[in-house]
Amino acid sequence: MPLNDGIAMSLAADNPSVISPTAPHEWTRAEVFALFDLPFPELMFRAQYVHRQNFDPTAVQISTLLSIKTGGCPEDCAYCPQSARYDTGVRAEKLMGLEAVLAEARAAQAAGASRFCMGAAWREPKERDLDDVCAMVEGVKALGLETCATLGMLTAGQAQRLKSSGLDYYNHNLDTSPEFYREIITTRCYEDRLRTLQLVRDAGIHVCCGGIVGMGETREDRIGMIAMLASLRPHPESVPINMLVRVAGTPLADEPKLDPLEFVRTIAVARITMPRSVVRLSAGREDMSEETQALCFLAGANSIFYGPKLLTTPNPGRDRDRDLMARLGLSAMEP
Ligand code: SF4
């Protein structure tokens, strides 16, 4: 019997739903709860099994995220230093010019990034702003990079225009569970998020969609978030899992720190429930030990943001990431 079959049979013994990483599976909350509740070694084993079935476990996809329009956002996301409602010291800036964005994209490419993500602090883009963003997408694409944007809610026409300009991915996070959402954001609702995600899908753009943990949510909320993400059809191609960055001036500034092992569990459960998605170890790495990051890679995370800044919050410098990846024997995933 091939080794993998033996492993699959042993996994089948107590939970058949875990053994078929490639078969479509409708994850119930009870099943996601059962995964979260597994003894840590068992959860890690299952996550690694699924990871190896679908990816080279030594390859990590490298993205770079640039804030092309910073601050002054009318939304009230409780975690976000770019909301105009909170006094965080982030100043509202205008949309960057095309040449400045392309210069950043070239630098990211030279540093090893395969995907370039452009983020704008908008509730939704205005039509004239979208003209400029489409030109940026075209320019970045022409450099040979994958393109990603996060611009807020979209109309069907805007999603189509972004697709026509060469956009590969659109990021729009569900952030948390449907139940906890109102505690974090009141200026839009969960259904708004799901609607934009569907329009992005309909336009033929790959979906990047994940959430944030450590915002004071319960494990039940983390379960609800993962179950919602895993219920999207198809699964998001990219699933960023963020640890809250507690920024002074935001309502979540004094939120107690989440147990890092609970964060690793969240990554592992995302890996198992969305086996073919690239799971990104996203915001929060600056405050995370290298050991925790290593556990996240073992749990199935296979993407990071590269570069010293994530929109407006700090991220490990490229040298530190290069050093960590070298020590772990990880290499950059080909686009
Ligand atoms: S997360 Fe996005 S939508 Fe929310 S306040 Fe920040 S920039 Fe605005």
mmCIF file of C-alpha atoms and ligand atoms in Angstrom:
data_model
loop_
_atom_site.group_PDB
_atom_site.id
_atom_site.type_symbol
_atom_site.label_atom_id
_atom_site.label_comp_id
_atom_site.label_asym_id
_atom_site.label_seq_id
_atom_site.Cartn_x
_atom_site.Cartn_y
_atom_site.Cartn_z
ATOM 1 C CA MET A 1 0.000 0.000 0.000
ATOM 2 C CA PRO A 2 1.478 3.407 -0.898
ATOM 3 C CA LEU A 3 2.404 5.473 2.129
ATOM 4 C CA ASN A 4 -0.195 8.142 1.380
ATOM 5 C CA ASP A 5 -2.972 5.575 1.241
ATOM 6 C CA GLY A 6 -1.949 4.301 4.624
ATOM 7 C CA ILE A 7 -2.015 7.801 6.040
ATOM 8 C CA ALA A 8 -5.378 8.456 4.422
ATOM 9 C CA MET A 9 -6.808 5.297 5.969
ATOM 10 C CA SER A 10 -5.620 6.229 9.407
ATOM 11 C CA LEU A 11 -7.127 9.696 8.975
ATOM 12 C CA ALA A 12 -10.353 8.083 7.838
ATOM 13 C CA ALA A 13 -10.694 6.138 11.028
ATOM 14 C CA ASP A 14 -12.193 8.935 13.078
ATOM 15 C CA ASN A 15 -13.279 11.567 10.559
ATOM 16 C CA PRO A 16 -13.877 10.588 6.950
ATOM 17 C CA SER A 17 -14.331 14.202 5.881
ATOM 18 C CA VAL A 18 -10.667 14.933 6.510
ATOM 19 C CA ILE A 19 -9.263 12.329 4.173
ATOM 20 C CA SER A 20 -10.232 13.656 0.769
ATOM 21 C CA PRO A 21 -8.386 16.895 0.341
ATOM 22 C CA THR A 22 -9.176 17.008 -3.341
ATOM 23 C CA ALA A 23 -12.853 16.075 -3.153
ATOM 24 C CA PRO A 24 -15.361 18.911 -2.786
ATOM 25 C CA HIS A 25 -16.656 18.954 0.742
ATOM 26 C CA GLU A 26 -19.301 21.130 2.358
ATOM 27 C CA TRP A 27 -17.750 21.949 5.719
ATOM 28 C CA THR A 28 -20.276 22.279 8.501
ATOM 29 C CA ARG A 29 -19.483 24.414 11.516
ATOM 30 C CA ALA A 30 -19.492 21.248 13.638
ATOM 31 C CA GLU A 31 -16.758 19.757 11.442
ATOM 32 C CA VAL A 32 -14.703 22.943 11.528
ATOM 33 C CA PHE A 33 -15.169 23.010 15.318
ATOM 34 C CA ALA A 34 -13.907 19.415 15.488
ATOM 35 C CA LEU A 35 -10.770 20.387 13.562
ATOM 36 C CA PHE A 36 -10.037 23.345 15.853
ATOM 37 C CA ASP A 37 -10.529 21.034 18.819
ATOM 38 C CA LEU A 38 -8.033 18.373 17.723
ATOM 39 C CA PRO A 39 -4.901 17.798 19.779
ATOM 40 C CA PHE A 40 -2.261 20.095 18.281
ATOM 41 C CA PRO A 41 -0.021 17.320 16.894
ATOM 42 C CA GLU A 42 -3.001 15.669 15.223
ATOM 43 C CA LEU A 43 -4.181 18.940 13.672
ATOM 44 C CA MET A 44 -0.690 19.732 12.388
ATOM 45 C CA PHE A 45 -0.316 16.251 10.927
ATOM 46 C CA ARG A 46 -3.589 16.546 9.044
ATOM 47 C CA ALA A 47 -2.785 20.035 7.803
ATOM 48 C CA GLN A 48 0.621 18.892 6.572
ATOM 49 C CA TYR A 49 -0.894 15.901 4.854
ATOM 50 C CA VAL A 50 -3.363 18.106 2.961
ATOM 51 C CA HIS A 51 -0.640 20.644 2.195
ATOM 52 C CA ARG A 52 1.648 18.022 0.674
ATOM 53 C CA GLN A 53 -1.193 16.576 -1.385
ATOM 54 C CA ASN A 54 -1.653 19.931 -3.074
ATOM 55 C CA PHE A 55 1.577 21.942 -2.879
ATOM 56 C CA ASP A 56 5.322 21.699 -2.592
ATOM 57 C CA PRO A 57 5.648 22.351 1.179
ATOM 58 C CA THR A 58 8.978 24.113 0.675
ATOM 59 C CA ALA A 59 7.629 26.751 -1.750
ATOM 60 C CA VAL A 60 6.271 30.078 -0.537
ATOM 61 C CA GLN A 61 4.484 32.564 -2.771
ATOM 62 C CA ILE A 62 5.842 36.089 -2.318
ATOM 63 C CA SER A 63 3.609 39.128 -2.684
ATOM 64 C CA THR A 64 4.291 42.801 -2.106
ATOM 65 C CA LEU A 65 1.537 45.181 -1.010
ATOM 66 C CA LEU A 66 1.662 48.901 -1.768
ATOM 67 C CA SER A 67 -0.752 51.499 -0.447
ATOM 68 C CA ILE A 68 -1.558 53.513 -3.576
ATOM 69 C CA LYS A 69 -4.066 55.708 -1.741
ATOM 70 C CA THR A 70 -3.521 56.068 1.981
ATOM 71 C CA GLY A 71 -5.837 57.216 4.773
ATOM 72 C CA GLY A 72 -9.002 59.281 4.949
ATOM 73 C CA CYS A 73 -11.313 56.300 4.487
ATOM 74 C CA PRO A 74 -14.962 56.958 5.418
ATOM 75 C CA GLU A 75 -15.499 53.388 6.681
ATOM 76 C CA ASP A 76 -15.269 52.494 10.371
ATOM 77 C CA CYS A 77 -13.381 49.156 10.408
ATOM 78 C CA ALA A 78 -12.318 48.979 14.056
ATOM 79 C CA TYR A 79 -8.883 47.525 13.271
ATOM 80 C CA CYS A 80 -7.891 50.021 10.604
ATOM 81 C CA PRO A 81 -5.544 52.972 11.081
ATOM 82 C CA GLN A 82 -6.683 54.386 7.720
ATOM 83 C CA SER A 83 -10.226 55.143 8.834
ATOM 84 C CA ALA A 84 -10.812 58.906 8.963
ATOM 85 C CA ARG A 85 -12.802 58.315 12.174
ATOM 86 C CA TYR A 86 -9.785 57.401 14.305
ATOM 87 C CA ASP A 87 -6.868 59.528 15.363
ATOM 88 C CA THR A 88 -3.977 57.264 14.415
ATOM 89 C CA GLY A 89 -1.538 59.721 12.901
ATOM 90 C CA VAL A 90 -2.121 58.352 9.384
ATOM 91 C CA ARG A 91 -2.612 61.313 7.065
ATOM 92 C CA ALA A 92 -4.963 61.223 4.116
ATOM 93 C CA GLU A 93 -3.020 61.242 0.862
ATOM 94 C CA LYS A 94 -3.963 61.434 -2.796
ATOM 95 C CA LEU A 95 -3.858 58.521 -5.189
ATOM 96 C CA MET A 96 -0.237 57.872 -6.195
ATOM 97 C CA GLY A 97 0.887 58.657 -9.711
ATOM 98 C CA LEU A 98 1.448 55.937 -12.290
ATOM 99 C CA GLU A 99 5.225 56.289 -12.525
ATOM 100 C CA ALA A 100 5.706 56.136 -8.742
ATOM 101 C CA VAL A 101 3.627 52.939 -8.565
ATOM 102 C CA LEU A 102 5.574 51.351 -11.416
ATOM 103 C CA ALA A 103 8.866 52.228 -9.730
ATOM 104 C CA GLU A 104 7.655 50.409 -6.577
ATOM 105 C CA ALA A 105 6.544 47.438 -8.657
ATOM 106 C CA ARG A 106 9.955 47.189 -10.352
ATOM 107 C CA ALA A 107 11.674 47.302 -6.947
ATOM 108 C CA ALA A 108 9.358 44.587 -5.599
ATOM 109 C CA GLN A 109 10.068 42.422 -8.619
ATOM 110 C CA ALA A 110 13.814 42.901 -8.238
ATOM 111 C CA ALA A 111 13.462 41.821 -4.588
ATOM 112 C CA GLY A 112 11.765 38.561 -5.600
ATOM 113 C CA ALA A 113 8.024 39.291 -5.503
ATOM 114 C CA SER A 114 5.862 37.507 -8.062
ATOM 115 C CA ARG A 115 2.667 39.386 -7.259
ATOM 116 C CA PHE A 116 2.146 43.091 -6.742
ATOM 117 C CA CYS A 117 -0.900 44.151 -4.728
ATOM 118 C CA MET A 118 -2.230 47.699 -4.808
ATOM 119 C CA GLY A 119 -4.427 48.840 -1.917
ATOM 120 C CA ALA A 120 -6.570 51.981 -1.767
ATOM 121 C CA ALA A 121 -8.393 53.207 1.350
ATOM 122 C CA TRP A 122 -11.780 53.671 -0.289
ATOM 123 C CA ARG A 123 -15.289 52.502 0.500
ATOM 124 C CA GLU A 124 -15.546 52.037 -3.267
ATOM 125 C CA PRO A 125 -13.618 53.528 -6.189
ATOM 126 C CA LYS A 126 -14.926 56.529 -8.129
ATOM 127 C CA GLU A 127 -15.003 56.089 -11.893
ATOM 128 C CA ARG A 128 -12.204 58.576 -12.549
ATOM 129 C CA ASP A 129 -10.024 56.931 -9.910
ATOM 130 C CA LEU A 130 -10.663 53.581 -11.520
ATOM 131 C CA ASP A 131 -9.243 54.919 -14.817
ATOM 132 C CA ASP A 132 -5.980 55.595 -13.003
ATOM 133 C CA VAL A 133 -5.968 52.233 -11.218
ATOM 134 C CA CYS A 134 -6.606 50.407 -14.498
ATOM 135 C CA ALA A 135 -3.561 52.152 -15.991
ATOM 136 C CA MET A 136 -1.518 50.983 -12.972
ATOM 137 C CA VAL A 137 -2.753 47.418 -13.405
ATOM 138 C CA GLU A 138 -1.809 47.494 -17.094
ATOM 139 C CA GLY A 139 1.624 48.868 -16.300
ATOM 140 C CA VAL A 140 2.376 46.363 -13.527
ATOM 141 C CA LYS A 141 1.129 43.482 -15.650
ATOM 142 C CA ALA A 142 3.422 44.587 -18.486
ATOM 143 C CA LEU A 143 6.393 44.153 -16.144
ATOM 144 C CA GLY A 144 5.549 40.441 -15.902
ATOM 145 C CA LEU A 145 4.136 40.541 -12.378
ATOM 146 C CA GLU A 146 0.830 39.095 -11.260
ATOM 147 C CA THR A 147 -1.516 41.925 -10.337
ATOM 148 C CA CYS A 148 -3.809 42.281 -7.346
ATOM 149 C CA ALA A 149 -5.915 45.187 -6.104
ATOM 150 C CA THR A 150 -7.997 45.966 -3.058
ATOM 151 C CA LEU A 151 -10.191 48.996 -3.599
ATOM 152 C CA GLY A 152 -13.363 48.354 -1.597
ATOM 153 C CA MET A 153 -16.760 47.499 -3.004
ATOM 154 C CA LEU A 154 -17.125 47.235 -6.772
ATOM 155 C CA THR A 155 -19.934 47.393 -9.304
ATOM 156 C CA ALA A 156 -20.180 44.739 -12.005
ATOM 157 C CA GLY A 157 -18.889 47.240 -14.583
ATOM 158 C CA GLN A 158 -15.883 48.165 -12.457
ATOM 159 C CA ALA A 159 -14.978 44.510 -11.962
ATOM 160 C CA GLN A 160 -15.166 43.998 -15.721
ATOM 161 C CA ARG A 161 -12.942 47.017 -16.382
ATOM 162 C CA LEU A 162 -10.342 45.772 -13.922
ATOM 163 C CA LYS A 163 -10.399 42.366 -15.588
ATOM 164 C CA SER A 164 -9.953 43.976 -19.017
ATOM 165 C CA SER A 165 -6.945 45.931 -17.789
ATOM 166 C CA GLY A 166 -5.250 42.683 -16.722
ATOM 167 C CA LEU A 167 -6.131 42.294 -13.046
ATOM 168 C CA ASP A 168 -5.373 38.759 -11.860
ATOM 169 C CA TYR A 169 -6.598 38.934 -8.239
ATOM 170 C CA TYR A 170 -8.981 41.088 -6.245
ATOM 171 C CA ASN A 171 -8.683 41.169 -2.462
ATOM 172 C CA HIS A 172 -11.856 41.622 -0.452
ATOM 173 C CA ASN A 173 -11.781 40.074 3.013
ATOM 174 C CA LEU A 174 -14.734 38.721 4.969
ATOM 175 C CA ASP A 175 -12.742 39.779 8.044
ATOM 176 C CA THR A 176 -14.602 37.647 10.626
ATOM 177 C CA SER A 177 -17.749 35.600 11.232
ATOM 178 C CA PRO A 178 -21.124 36.969 10.095
ATOM 179 C CA GLU A 179 -22.169 37.187 13.776
ATOM 180 C CA PHE A 180 -19.162 39.220 14.926
ATOM 181 C CA TYR A 181 -19.030 41.477 11.863
ATOM 182 C CA ARG A 182 -21.241 44.218 13.359
ATOM 183 C CA GLU A 183 -18.849 44.521 16.300
ATOM 184 C CA ILE A 184 -16.070 45.443 13.905
ATOM 185 C CA ILE A 185 -17.725 47.368 11.051
ATOM 186 C CA THR A 186 -21.050 49.199 10.950
ATOM 187 C CA THR A 187 -20.738 51.123 7.683
ATOM 188 C CA ARG A 188 -21.363 48.076 5.474
ATOM 189 C CA CYS A 189 -22.657 44.576 5.978
ATOM 190 C CA TYR A 190 -21.547 41.022 5.322
ATOM 191 C CA GLU A 191 -23.868 40.742 2.339
ATOM 192 C CA ASP A 192 -22.112 43.750 0.729
ATOM 193 C CA ARG A 193 -18.841 41.828 0.961
ATOM 194 C CA LEU A 194 -20.336 38.674 -0.490
ATOM 195 C CA ARG A 195 -21.898 40.674 -3.347
ATOM 196 C CA THR A 196 -18.571 42.207 -4.394
ATOM 197 C CA LEU A 197 -16.885 38.804 -4.143
ATOM 198 C CA GLN A 198 -19.491 37.370 -6.505
ATOM 199 C CA LEU A 199 -19.051 40.255 -8.980
ATOM 200 C CA VAL A 200 -15.296 39.673 -8.939
ATOM 201 C CA ARG A 201 -15.860 35.966 -9.640
ATOM 202 C CA ASP A 202 -18.346 36.750 -12.390
ATOM 203 C CA ALA A 203 -15.767 39.016 -14.044
ATOM 204 C CA GLY A 204 -13.294 36.115 -14.135
ATOM 205 C CA ILE A 205 -10.856 37.614 -11.612
ATOM 206 C CA HIS A 206 -9.237 35.345 -9.038
ATOM 207 C CA VAL A 207 -10.440 35.945 -5.499
ATOM 208 C CA CYS A 208 -8.202 36.775 -2.543
ATOM 209 C CA CYS A 209 -10.344 36.611 0.581
ATOM 210 C CA GLY A 210 -9.553 35.938 4.212
ATOM 211 C CA GLY A 211 -9.866 37.504 7.611
ATOM 212 C CA ILE A 212 -8.332 38.807 10.799
ATOM 213 C CA VAL A 213 -8.047 37.054 14.144
ATOM 214 C CA GLY A 214 -7.270 38.493 17.554
ATOM 215 C CA MET A 215 -9.987 41.167 17.370
ATOM 216 C CA GLY A 216 -11.735 39.937 20.528
ATOM 217 C CA GLU A 217 -13.735 37.327 18.675
ATOM 218 C CA THR A 218 -14.420 33.906 20.192
ATOM 219 C CA ARG A 219 -13.193 30.631 18.764
ATOM 220 C CA GLU A 220 -16.786 30.144 17.588
ATOM 221 C CA ASP A 221 -16.293 33.280 15.458
ATOM 222 C CA ARG A 222 -13.040 31.943 14.032
ATOM 223 C CA ILE A 223 -14.889 28.739 13.207
ATOM 224 C CA GLY A 224 -17.673 30.779 11.589
ATOM 225 C CA MET A 225 -15.171 32.773 9.531
ATOM 226 C CA ILE A 226 -13.367 29.694 8.216
ATOM 227 C CA ALA A 227 -16.661 27.917 7.513
ATOM 228 C CA MET A 228 -17.849 30.960 5.493
ATOM 229 C CA LEU A 229 -14.600 31.136 3.520
ATOM 230 C CA ALA A 230 -14.722 27.394 2.855
ATOM 231 C CA SER A 231 -18.329 27.684 1.694
ATOM 232 C CA LEU A 232 -17.362 30.023 -1.170
ATOM 233 C CA ARG A 233 -17.489 28.226 -4.509
ATOM 234 C CA PRO A 234 -14.927 27.933 -5.844
ATOM 235 C CA HIS A 235 -12.710 28.515 -2.829
ATOM 236 C CA PRO A 236 -10.762 31.791 -2.903
ATOM 237 C CA GLU A 237 -7.501 31.169 -4.752
ATOM 238 C CA SER A 238 -5.753 33.131 -2.028
ATOM 239 C CA VAL A 239 -6.706 33.162 1.678
ATOM 240 C CA PRO A 240 -4.889 35.761 3.804
ATOM 241 C CA ILE A 241 -5.081 35.062 7.526
ATOM 242 C CA ASN A 242 -4.104 38.152 9.486
ATOM 243 C CA MET A 243 -3.219 38.566 13.137
ATOM 244 C CA LEU A 244 -4.589 41.882 14.393
ATOM 245 C CA VAL A 245 -2.005 44.657 14.445
ATOM 246 C CA ARG A 246 -3.090 46.727 17.460
ATOM 247 C CA VAL A 247 -2.665 50.302 16.294
ATOM 248 C CA ALA A 248 -2.897 53.158 18.811
ATOM 249 C CA GLY A 249 -5.969 55.287 18.182
ATOM 250 C CA THR A 250 -8.100 52.472 16.772
ATOM 251 C CA PRO A 251 -10.884 50.937 18.905
ATOM 252 C CA LEU A 252 -8.943 47.657 19.038
ATOM 253 C CA ALA A 253 -5.670 49.199 20.233
ATOM 254 C CA ASP A 254 -5.878 47.567 23.662
ATOM 255 C CA GLU A 255 -7.257 44.217 22.601
ATOM 256 C CA PRO A 256 -5.509 41.387 24.502
ATOM 257 C CA LYS A 257 -3.053 39.441 22.390
ATOM 258 C CA LEU A 258 -4.332 36.167 20.938
ATOM 259 C CA ASP A 259 -2.462 32.986 21.886
ATOM 260 C CA PRO A 260 -0.048 32.395 18.961
ATOM 261 C CA LEU A 261 -0.936 28.676 18.992
ATOM 262 C CA GLU A 262 -4.574 29.587 18.346
ATOM 263 C CA PHE A 263 -3.357 31.580 15.339
ATOM 264 C CA VAL A 264 -1.424 28.523 14.106
ATOM 265 C CA ARG A 265 -4.565 26.421 14.573
ATOM 266 C CA THR A 266 -6.527 28.896 12.457
ATOM 267 C CA ILE A 267 -3.950 28.568 9.665
ATOM 268 C CA ALA A 268 -4.059 24.765 9.897
ATOM 269 C CA VAL A 269 -7.847 24.654 9.722
ATOM 270 C CA ALA A 270 -7.818 27.036 6.737
ATOM 271 C CA ARG A 271 -5.331 24.718 5.012
ATOM 272 C CA ILE A 272 -7.446 21.605 5.632
ATOM 273 C CA THR A 273 -10.763 23.154 4.643
ATOM 274 C CA MET A 274 -9.445 24.975 1.542
ATOM 275 C CA PRO A 275 -6.850 22.478 0.337
ATOM 276 C CA ARG A 276 -5.947 24.084 -2.983
ATOM 277 C CA SER A 277 -5.959 27.698 -1.834
ATOM 278 C CA VAL A 278 -2.744 29.545 -1.206
ATOM 279 C CA VAL A 279 -2.953 30.453 2.506
ATOM 280 C CA ARG A 280 -1.149 33.693 3.270
ATOM 281 C CA LEU A 281 0.483 34.368 6.597
ATOM 282 C CA SER A 282 -0.422 38.014 6.365
ATOM 283 C CA ALA A 283 -0.457 41.006 8.731
ATOM 284 C CA GLY A 284 0.928 40.668 12.233
ATOM 285 C CA ARG A 285 4.260 39.007 11.406
ATOM 286 C CA GLU A 286 6.268 41.927 12.732
ATOM 287 C CA ASP A 287 5.165 41.025 16.273
ATOM 288 C CA MET A 288 5.315 37.271 15.719
ATOM 289 C CA SER A 289 8.269 35.164 16.760
ATOM 290 C CA GLU A 290 10.171 33.313 14.049
ATOM 291 C CA GLU A 291 9.174 30.088 15.781
ATOM 292 C CA THR A 292 5.478 30.943 15.441
ATOM 293 C CA GLN A 293 5.986 31.830 11.782
ATOM 294 C CA ALA A 294 7.772 28.498 11.262
ATOM 295 C CA LEU A 295 4.800 26.690 12.836
ATOM 296 C CA CYS A 296 2.479 28.590 10.471
ATOM 297 C CA PHE A 297 4.478 27.302 7.489
ATOM 298 C CA LEU A 298 4.271 23.787 8.947
ATOM 299 C CA ALA A 299 0.513 24.280 9.364
ATOM 300 C CA GLY A 300 0.171 24.965 5.639
ATOM 301 C CA ALA A 301 0.738 28.679 5.162
ATOM 302 C CA ASN A 302 2.461 29.118 1.820
ATOM 303 C CA SER A 303 2.479 32.816 1.096
ATOM 304 C CA ILE A 304 3.755 35.977 2.756
ATOM 305 C CA PHE A 305 3.859 39.676 2.075
ATOM 306 C CA TYR A 306 7.403 40.771 1.480
ATOM 307 C CA GLY A 307 8.666 44.257 2.307
ATOM 308 C CA PRO A 308 8.975 46.463 5.369
ATOM 309 C CA LYS A 309 5.445 47.898 5.271
ATOM 310 C CA LEU A 310 1.940 46.461 4.890
ATOM 311 C CA LEU A 311 -0.128 49.444 3.776
ATOM 312 C CA THR A 312 0.551 51.562 6.880
ATOM 313 C CA THR A 313 1.676 48.964 9.442
ATOM 314 C CA PRO A 314 5.181 47.496 9.859
ATOM 315 C CA ASN A 315 6.202 44.150 8.366
ATOM 316 C CA PRO A 316 9.530 42.295 8.690
ATOM 317 C CA GLY A 317 12.266 43.671 6.436
ATOM 318 C CA ARG A 318 13.224 41.672 3.351
ATOM 319 C CA ASP A 319 16.576 40.673 4.840
ATOM 320 C CA ARG A 320 14.900 39.144 7.885
ATOM 321 C CA ASP A 321 12.463 37.211 5.686
ATOM 322 C CA ARG A 322 15.221 36.028 3.378
ATOM 323 C CA ASP A 323 17.191 34.836 6.392
ATOM 324 C CA LEU A 324 14.203 33.026 7.925
ATOM 325 C CA MET A 325 13.297 31.340 4.649
ATOM 326 C CA ALA A 326 16.896 30.224 4.156
ATOM 327 C CA ARG A 327 17.056 28.783 7.681
ATOM 328 C CA LEU A 328 13.797 26.904 7.092
ATOM 329 C CA GLY A 329 14.868 25.700 3.625
ATOM 330 C CA LEU A 330 11.970 27.481 1.942
ATOM 331 C CA SER A 331 12.138 29.016 -1.510
ATOM 332 C CA ALA A 332 10.029 31.416 -3.538
ATOM 333 C CA MET A 333 7.169 29.842 -5.457
ATOM 334 C CA GLU A 334 7.262 30.381 -9.222
ATOM 335 C CA PRO A 335 4.372 32.547 -10.473
HETATM 336 S S1 SF4 B 1 -10.063 48.432 6.137
HETATM 337 FE FE1 SF4 B 1 -10.360 49.416 4.145
HETATM 338 S S2 SF4 B 1 -12.499 49.993 4.136
HETATM 339 FE FE2 SF4 B 1 -11.973 49.625 6.292
HETATM 340 S S3 SF4 B 1 -11.376 51.649 7.101
HETATM 341 FE FE3 SF4 B 1 -9.510 50.609 6.396
HETATM 342 S S4 SF4 B 1 -9.192 51.331 4.309
HETATM 343 FE FE4 SF4 B 1 -11.334 51.782 4.858
#
